[in-house]
PDB file of C-alpha atoms in Angstrom:
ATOM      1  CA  UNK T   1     -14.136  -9.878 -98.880  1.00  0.00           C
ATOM      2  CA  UNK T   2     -14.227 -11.959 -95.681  1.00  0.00           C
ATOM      3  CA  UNK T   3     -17.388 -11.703 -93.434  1.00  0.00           C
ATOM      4  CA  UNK T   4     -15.039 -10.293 -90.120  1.00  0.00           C
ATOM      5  CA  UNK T   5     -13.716  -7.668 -92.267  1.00  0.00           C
ATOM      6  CA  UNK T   6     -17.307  -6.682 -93.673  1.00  0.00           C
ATOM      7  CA  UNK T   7     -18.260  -5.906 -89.926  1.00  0.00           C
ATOM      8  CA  UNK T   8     -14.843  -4.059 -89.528  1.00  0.00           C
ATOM      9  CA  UNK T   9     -15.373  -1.255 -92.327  1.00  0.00           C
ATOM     10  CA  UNK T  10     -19.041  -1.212 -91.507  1.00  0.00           C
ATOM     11  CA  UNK T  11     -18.502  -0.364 -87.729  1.00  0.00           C
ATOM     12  CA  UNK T  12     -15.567   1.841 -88.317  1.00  0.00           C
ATOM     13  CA  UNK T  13     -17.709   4.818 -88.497  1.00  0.00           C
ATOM     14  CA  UNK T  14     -20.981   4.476 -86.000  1.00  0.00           C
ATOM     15  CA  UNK T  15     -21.361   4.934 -82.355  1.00  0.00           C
ATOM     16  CA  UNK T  16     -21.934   1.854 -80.652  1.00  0.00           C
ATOM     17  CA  UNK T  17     -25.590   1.540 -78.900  1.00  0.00           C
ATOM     18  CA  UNK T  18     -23.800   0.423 -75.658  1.00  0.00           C
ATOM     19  CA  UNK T  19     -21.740   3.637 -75.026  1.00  0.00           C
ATOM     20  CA  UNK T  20     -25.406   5.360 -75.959  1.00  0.00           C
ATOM     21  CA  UNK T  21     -27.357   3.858 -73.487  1.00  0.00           C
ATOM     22  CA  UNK T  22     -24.840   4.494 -70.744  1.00  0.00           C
ATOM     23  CA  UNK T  23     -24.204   7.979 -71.651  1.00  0.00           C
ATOM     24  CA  UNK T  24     -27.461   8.277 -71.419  1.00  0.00           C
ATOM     25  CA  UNK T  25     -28.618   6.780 -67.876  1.00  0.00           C
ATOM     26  CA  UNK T  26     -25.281   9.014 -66.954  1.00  0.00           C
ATOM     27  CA  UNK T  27     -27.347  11.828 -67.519  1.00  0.00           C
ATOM     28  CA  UNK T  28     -30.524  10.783 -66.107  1.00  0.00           C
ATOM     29  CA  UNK T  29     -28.755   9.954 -63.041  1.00  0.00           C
ATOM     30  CA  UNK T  30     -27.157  13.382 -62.828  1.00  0.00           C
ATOM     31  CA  UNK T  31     -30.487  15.162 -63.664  1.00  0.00           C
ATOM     32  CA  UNK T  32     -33.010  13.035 -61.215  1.00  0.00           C
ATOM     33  CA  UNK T  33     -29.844  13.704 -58.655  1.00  0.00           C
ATOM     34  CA  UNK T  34     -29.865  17.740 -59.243  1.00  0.00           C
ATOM     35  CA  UNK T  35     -33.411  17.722 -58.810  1.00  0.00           C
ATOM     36  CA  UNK T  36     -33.727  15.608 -55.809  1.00  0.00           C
ATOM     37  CA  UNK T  37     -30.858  18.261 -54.070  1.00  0.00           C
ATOM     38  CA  UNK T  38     -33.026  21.663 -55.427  1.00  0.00           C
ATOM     39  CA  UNK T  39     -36.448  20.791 -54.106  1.00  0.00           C
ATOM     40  CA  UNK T  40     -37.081  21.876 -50.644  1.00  0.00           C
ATOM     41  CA  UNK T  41     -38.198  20.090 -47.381  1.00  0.00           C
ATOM     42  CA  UNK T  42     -41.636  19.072 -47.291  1.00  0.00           C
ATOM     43  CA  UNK T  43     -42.855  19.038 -43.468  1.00  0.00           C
ATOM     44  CA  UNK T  44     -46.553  18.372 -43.303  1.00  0.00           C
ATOM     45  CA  UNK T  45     -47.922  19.656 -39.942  1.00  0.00           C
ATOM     46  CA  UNK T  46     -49.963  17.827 -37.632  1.00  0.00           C
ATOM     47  CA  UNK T  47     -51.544  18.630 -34.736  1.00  0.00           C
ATOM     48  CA  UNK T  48     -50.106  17.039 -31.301  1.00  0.00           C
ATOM     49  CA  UNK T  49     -51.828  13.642 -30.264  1.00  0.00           C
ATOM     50  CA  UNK T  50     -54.817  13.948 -27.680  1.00  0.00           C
ATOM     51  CA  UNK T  51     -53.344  13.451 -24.196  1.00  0.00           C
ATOM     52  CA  UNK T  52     -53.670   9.835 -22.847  1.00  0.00           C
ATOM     53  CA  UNK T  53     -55.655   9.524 -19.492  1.00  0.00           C
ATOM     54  CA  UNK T  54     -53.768   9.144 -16.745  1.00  0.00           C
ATOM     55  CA  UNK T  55     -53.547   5.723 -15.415  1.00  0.00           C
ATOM     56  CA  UNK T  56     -54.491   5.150 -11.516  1.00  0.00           C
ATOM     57  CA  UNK T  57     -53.828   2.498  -9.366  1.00  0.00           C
ATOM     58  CA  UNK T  58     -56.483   1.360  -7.030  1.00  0.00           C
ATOM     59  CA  UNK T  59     -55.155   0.090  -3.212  1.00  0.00           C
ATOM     60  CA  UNK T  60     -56.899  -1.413  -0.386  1.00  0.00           C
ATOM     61  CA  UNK T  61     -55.956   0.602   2.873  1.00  0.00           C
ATOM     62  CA  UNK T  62     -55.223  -1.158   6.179  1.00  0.00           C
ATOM     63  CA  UNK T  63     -54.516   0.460   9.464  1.00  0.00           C
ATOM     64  CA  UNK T  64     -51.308  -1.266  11.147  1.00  0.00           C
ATOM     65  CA  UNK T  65     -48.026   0.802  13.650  1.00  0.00           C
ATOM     66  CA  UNK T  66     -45.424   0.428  11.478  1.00  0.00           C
ATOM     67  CA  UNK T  67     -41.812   2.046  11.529  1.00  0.00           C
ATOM     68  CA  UNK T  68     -41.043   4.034   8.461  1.00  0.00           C
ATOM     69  CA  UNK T  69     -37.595   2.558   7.166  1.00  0.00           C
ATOM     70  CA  UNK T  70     -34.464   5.343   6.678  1.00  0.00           C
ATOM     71  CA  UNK T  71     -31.578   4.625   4.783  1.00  0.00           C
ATOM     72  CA  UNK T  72     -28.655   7.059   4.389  1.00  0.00           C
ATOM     73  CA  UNK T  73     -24.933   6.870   3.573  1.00  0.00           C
ATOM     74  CA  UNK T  74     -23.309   7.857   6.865  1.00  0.00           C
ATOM     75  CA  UNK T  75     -19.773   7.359   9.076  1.00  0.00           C
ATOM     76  CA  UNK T  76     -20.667   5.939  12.701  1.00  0.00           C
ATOM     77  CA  UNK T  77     -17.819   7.188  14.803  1.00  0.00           C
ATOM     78  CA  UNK T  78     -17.157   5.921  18.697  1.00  0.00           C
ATOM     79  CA  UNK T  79     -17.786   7.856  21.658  1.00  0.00           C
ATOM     80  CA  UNK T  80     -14.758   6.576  23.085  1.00  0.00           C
ATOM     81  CA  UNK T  81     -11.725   5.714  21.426  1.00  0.00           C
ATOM     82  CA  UNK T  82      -8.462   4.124  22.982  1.00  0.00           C
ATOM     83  CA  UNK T  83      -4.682   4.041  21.537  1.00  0.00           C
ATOM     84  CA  UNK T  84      -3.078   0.911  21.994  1.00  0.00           C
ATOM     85  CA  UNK T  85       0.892   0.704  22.254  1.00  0.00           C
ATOM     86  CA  UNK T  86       3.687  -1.739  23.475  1.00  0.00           C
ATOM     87  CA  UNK T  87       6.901  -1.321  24.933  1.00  0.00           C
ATOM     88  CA  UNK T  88       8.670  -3.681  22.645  1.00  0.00           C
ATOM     89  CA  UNK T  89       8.301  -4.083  19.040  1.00  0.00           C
ATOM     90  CA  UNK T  90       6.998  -7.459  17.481  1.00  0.00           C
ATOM     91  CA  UNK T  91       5.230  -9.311  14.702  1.00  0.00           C
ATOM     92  CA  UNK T  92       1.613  -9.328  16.324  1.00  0.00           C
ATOM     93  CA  UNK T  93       0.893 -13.380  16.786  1.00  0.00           C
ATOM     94  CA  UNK T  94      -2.984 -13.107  17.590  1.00  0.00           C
ATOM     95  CA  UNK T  95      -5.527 -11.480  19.223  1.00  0.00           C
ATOM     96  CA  UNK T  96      -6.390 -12.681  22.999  1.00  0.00           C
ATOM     97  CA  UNK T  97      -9.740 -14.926  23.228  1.00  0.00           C
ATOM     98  CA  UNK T  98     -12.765 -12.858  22.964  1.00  0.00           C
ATOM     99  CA  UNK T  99     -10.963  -9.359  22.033  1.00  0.00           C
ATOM    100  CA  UNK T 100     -13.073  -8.247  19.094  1.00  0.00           C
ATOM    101  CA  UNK T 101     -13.604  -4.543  17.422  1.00  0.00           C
ATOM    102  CA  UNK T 102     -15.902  -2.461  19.915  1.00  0.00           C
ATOM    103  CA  UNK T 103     -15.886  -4.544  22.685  1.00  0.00           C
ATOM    104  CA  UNK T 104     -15.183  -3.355  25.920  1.00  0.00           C
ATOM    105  CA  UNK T 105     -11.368  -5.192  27.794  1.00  0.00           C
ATOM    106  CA  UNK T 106     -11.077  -5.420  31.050  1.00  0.00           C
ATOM    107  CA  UNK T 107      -7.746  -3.324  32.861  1.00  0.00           C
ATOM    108  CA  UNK T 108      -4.727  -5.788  32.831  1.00  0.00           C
ATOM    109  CA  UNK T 109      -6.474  -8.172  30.718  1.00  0.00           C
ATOM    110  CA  UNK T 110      -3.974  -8.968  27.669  1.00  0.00           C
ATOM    111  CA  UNK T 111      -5.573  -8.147  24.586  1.00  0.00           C
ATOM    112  CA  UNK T 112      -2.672  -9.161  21.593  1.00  0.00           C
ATOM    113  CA  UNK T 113       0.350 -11.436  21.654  1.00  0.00           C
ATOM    114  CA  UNK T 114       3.292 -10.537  20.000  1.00  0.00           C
ATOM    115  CA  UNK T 115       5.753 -12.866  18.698  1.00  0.00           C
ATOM    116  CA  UNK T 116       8.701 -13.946  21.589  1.00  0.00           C
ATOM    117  CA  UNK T 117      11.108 -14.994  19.176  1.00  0.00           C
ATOM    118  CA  UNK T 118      13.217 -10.991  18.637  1.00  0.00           C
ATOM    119  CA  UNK T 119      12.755 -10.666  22.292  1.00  0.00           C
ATOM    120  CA  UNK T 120      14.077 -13.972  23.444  1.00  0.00           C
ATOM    121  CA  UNK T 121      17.039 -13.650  20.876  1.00  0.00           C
ATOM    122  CA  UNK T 122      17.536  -9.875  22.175  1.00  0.00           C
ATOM    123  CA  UNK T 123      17.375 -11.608  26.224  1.00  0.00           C
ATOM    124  CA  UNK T 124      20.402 -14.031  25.554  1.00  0.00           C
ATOM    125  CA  UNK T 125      22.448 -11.861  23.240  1.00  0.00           C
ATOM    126  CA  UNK T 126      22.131  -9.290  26.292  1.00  0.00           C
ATOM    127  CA  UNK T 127      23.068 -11.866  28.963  1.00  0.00           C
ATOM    128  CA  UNK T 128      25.839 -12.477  26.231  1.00  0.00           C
ATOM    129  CA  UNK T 129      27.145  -9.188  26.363  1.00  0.00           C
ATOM    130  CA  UNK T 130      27.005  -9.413  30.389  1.00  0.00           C
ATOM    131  CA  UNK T 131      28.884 -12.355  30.662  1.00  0.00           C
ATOM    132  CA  UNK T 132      31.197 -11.274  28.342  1.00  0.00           C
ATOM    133  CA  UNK T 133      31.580  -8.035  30.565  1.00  0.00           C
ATOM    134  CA  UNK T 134      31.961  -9.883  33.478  1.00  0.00           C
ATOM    135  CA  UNK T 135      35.019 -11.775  32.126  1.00  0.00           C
ATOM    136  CA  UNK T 136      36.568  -8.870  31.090  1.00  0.00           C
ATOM    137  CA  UNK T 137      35.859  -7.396  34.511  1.00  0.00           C
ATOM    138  CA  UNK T 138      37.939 -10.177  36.071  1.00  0.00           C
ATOM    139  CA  UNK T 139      40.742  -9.946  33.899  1.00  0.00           C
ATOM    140  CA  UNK T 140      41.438  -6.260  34.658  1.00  0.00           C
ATOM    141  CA  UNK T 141      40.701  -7.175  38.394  1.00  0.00           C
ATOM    142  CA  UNK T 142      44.009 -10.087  37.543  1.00  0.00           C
ATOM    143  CA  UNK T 143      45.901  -7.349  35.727  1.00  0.00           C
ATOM    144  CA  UNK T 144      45.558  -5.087  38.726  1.00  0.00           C
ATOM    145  CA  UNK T 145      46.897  -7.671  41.357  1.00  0.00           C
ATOM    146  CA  UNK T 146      49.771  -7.740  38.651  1.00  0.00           C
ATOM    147  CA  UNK T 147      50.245  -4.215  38.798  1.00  0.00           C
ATOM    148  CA  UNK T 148      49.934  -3.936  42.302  1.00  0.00           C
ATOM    149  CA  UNK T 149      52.441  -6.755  43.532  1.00  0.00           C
ATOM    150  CA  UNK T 150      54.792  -5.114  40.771  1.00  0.00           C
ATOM    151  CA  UNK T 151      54.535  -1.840  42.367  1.00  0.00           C
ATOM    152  CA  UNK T 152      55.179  -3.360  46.022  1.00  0.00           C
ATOM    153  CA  UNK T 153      58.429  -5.216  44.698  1.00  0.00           C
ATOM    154  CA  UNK T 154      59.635  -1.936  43.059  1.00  0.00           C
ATOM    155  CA  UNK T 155      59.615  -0.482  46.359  1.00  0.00           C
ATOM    156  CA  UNK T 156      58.944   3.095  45.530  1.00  0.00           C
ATOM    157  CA  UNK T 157      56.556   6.252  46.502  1.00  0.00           C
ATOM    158  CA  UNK T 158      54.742   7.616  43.633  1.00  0.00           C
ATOM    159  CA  UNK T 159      52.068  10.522  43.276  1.00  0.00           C
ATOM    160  CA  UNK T 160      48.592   9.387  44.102  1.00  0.00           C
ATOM    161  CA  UNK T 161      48.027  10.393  40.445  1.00  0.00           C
ATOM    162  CA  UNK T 162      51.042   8.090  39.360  1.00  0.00           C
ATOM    163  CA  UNK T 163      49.844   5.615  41.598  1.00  0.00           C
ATOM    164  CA  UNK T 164      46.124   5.135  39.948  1.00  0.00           C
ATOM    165  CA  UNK T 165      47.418   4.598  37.159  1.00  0.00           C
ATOM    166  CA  UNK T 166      50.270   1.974  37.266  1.00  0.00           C
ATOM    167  CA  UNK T 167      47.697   0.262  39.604  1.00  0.00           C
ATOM    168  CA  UNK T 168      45.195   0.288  36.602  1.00  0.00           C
ATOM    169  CA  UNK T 169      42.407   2.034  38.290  1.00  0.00           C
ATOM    170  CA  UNK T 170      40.922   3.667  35.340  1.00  0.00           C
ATOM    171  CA  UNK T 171      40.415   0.334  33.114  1.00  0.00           C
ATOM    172  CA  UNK T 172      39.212  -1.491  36.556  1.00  0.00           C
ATOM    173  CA  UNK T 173      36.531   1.416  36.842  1.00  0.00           C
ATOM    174  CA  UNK T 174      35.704   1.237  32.909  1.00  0.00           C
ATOM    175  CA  UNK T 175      35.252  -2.625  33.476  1.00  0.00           C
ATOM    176  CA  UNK T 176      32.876  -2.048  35.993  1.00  0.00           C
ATOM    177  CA  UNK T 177      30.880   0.263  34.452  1.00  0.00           C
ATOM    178  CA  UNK T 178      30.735  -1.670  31.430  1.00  0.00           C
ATOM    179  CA  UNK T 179      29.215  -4.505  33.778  1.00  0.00           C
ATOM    180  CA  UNK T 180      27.160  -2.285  34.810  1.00  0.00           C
ATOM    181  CA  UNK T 181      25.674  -1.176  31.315  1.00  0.00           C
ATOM    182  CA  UNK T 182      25.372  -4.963  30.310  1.00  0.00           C
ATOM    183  CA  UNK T 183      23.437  -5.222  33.297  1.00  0.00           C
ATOM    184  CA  UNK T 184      20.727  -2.352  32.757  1.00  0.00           C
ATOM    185  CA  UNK T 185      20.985  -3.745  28.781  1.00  0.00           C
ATOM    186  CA  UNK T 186      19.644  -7.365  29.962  1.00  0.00           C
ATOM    187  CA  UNK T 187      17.400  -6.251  32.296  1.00  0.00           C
ATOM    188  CA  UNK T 188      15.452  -3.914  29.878  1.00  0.00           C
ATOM    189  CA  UNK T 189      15.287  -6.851  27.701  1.00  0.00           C
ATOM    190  CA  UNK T 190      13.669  -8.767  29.858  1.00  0.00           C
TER     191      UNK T 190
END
């Protein structure tokens, strides 16, 4: 018989010493734990620590006037207030020299610019639309002299109603109020 199998058929029917010990601590470790959970709270009482004296500070007093210092959270609100509006709209360019927030403007003294640049477009596009009223104004004025010197070499009476209107008095009068419009149009842009 070979030394490994001696040790074979001699262990074959022991419990080894490791699986032992472990078991064991197993059980210590379950029994210290169930003991540890069953025991109750132990509160020791003490009586309260002897109040501390109180501490004082010691100052040196002068007389002096002195204002007491308030500070408060507060909205300060003007006595006077003022709305400020323009007759044309515009991008607001700057503020006139020396206008600041609270301070008092003179009457007539100009207090913003506005950009010129919409108003001087909406000036010649205005004029535009006069001009352009005018000409038509003069070309219904040359139609009528048509109509009229037609109306002469045709040699015949009509109605006074008839009349107006193969003389083109209706389209002279819408010319000339359409002048008219273009006029009050530039003028309000300027």
């Amino acid at each position: 018989m070979t030394l490994s199998r001696y040790y074979a058929t001699n262990q074959h029917g022991r419990i080894r010493l490791g699986a032992v010990v472990a078991l064991l601590v197993l059980i210590a470790t379950l029994t210290l734990a169930w003991w540890i959970i069953t025991q109750p709270p132990r509160i020791e009482r003490t009586p309260p620590p002897a109040p501390l004296p109180s501490m004082v500070d010691i100052v040196t007093v002068k007389a002096s006037s002195q204002a007491p210092s308030l500070y408060a959270f507060g909205r300060v609100e003007a006595e006077q207030e003022t709305m400020l509006a323009s007759r044309v709209a515009g991008q607001l360019e700057r503020f006139a020299e020396g206008v600041v927030p609270g301070q008092v403007v003179e009457q007539q003294a100009p207090v913003a610019y506005i950009d010129q640049a919409d108003l001087q477009l909406a000036l010649e596009d205005a004029e535009a639309q006069l001009a352009n009223a005018q000409a038509q104004l003069a070309l219904e004025q040359a139609e009528q002299q048509r109509a009229r010197s037609e109306y002469e070499s045709f040699g015949r009476q009509l109605s006074a109603e008839r009349r107006a209107l193969v003389l083109r008095e209706p389209q002279l009068r819408q010319a000339q109020s359409q002048v008219t419009q273009a006029r009050v149009a530039r003028d309000q842009a300027r």
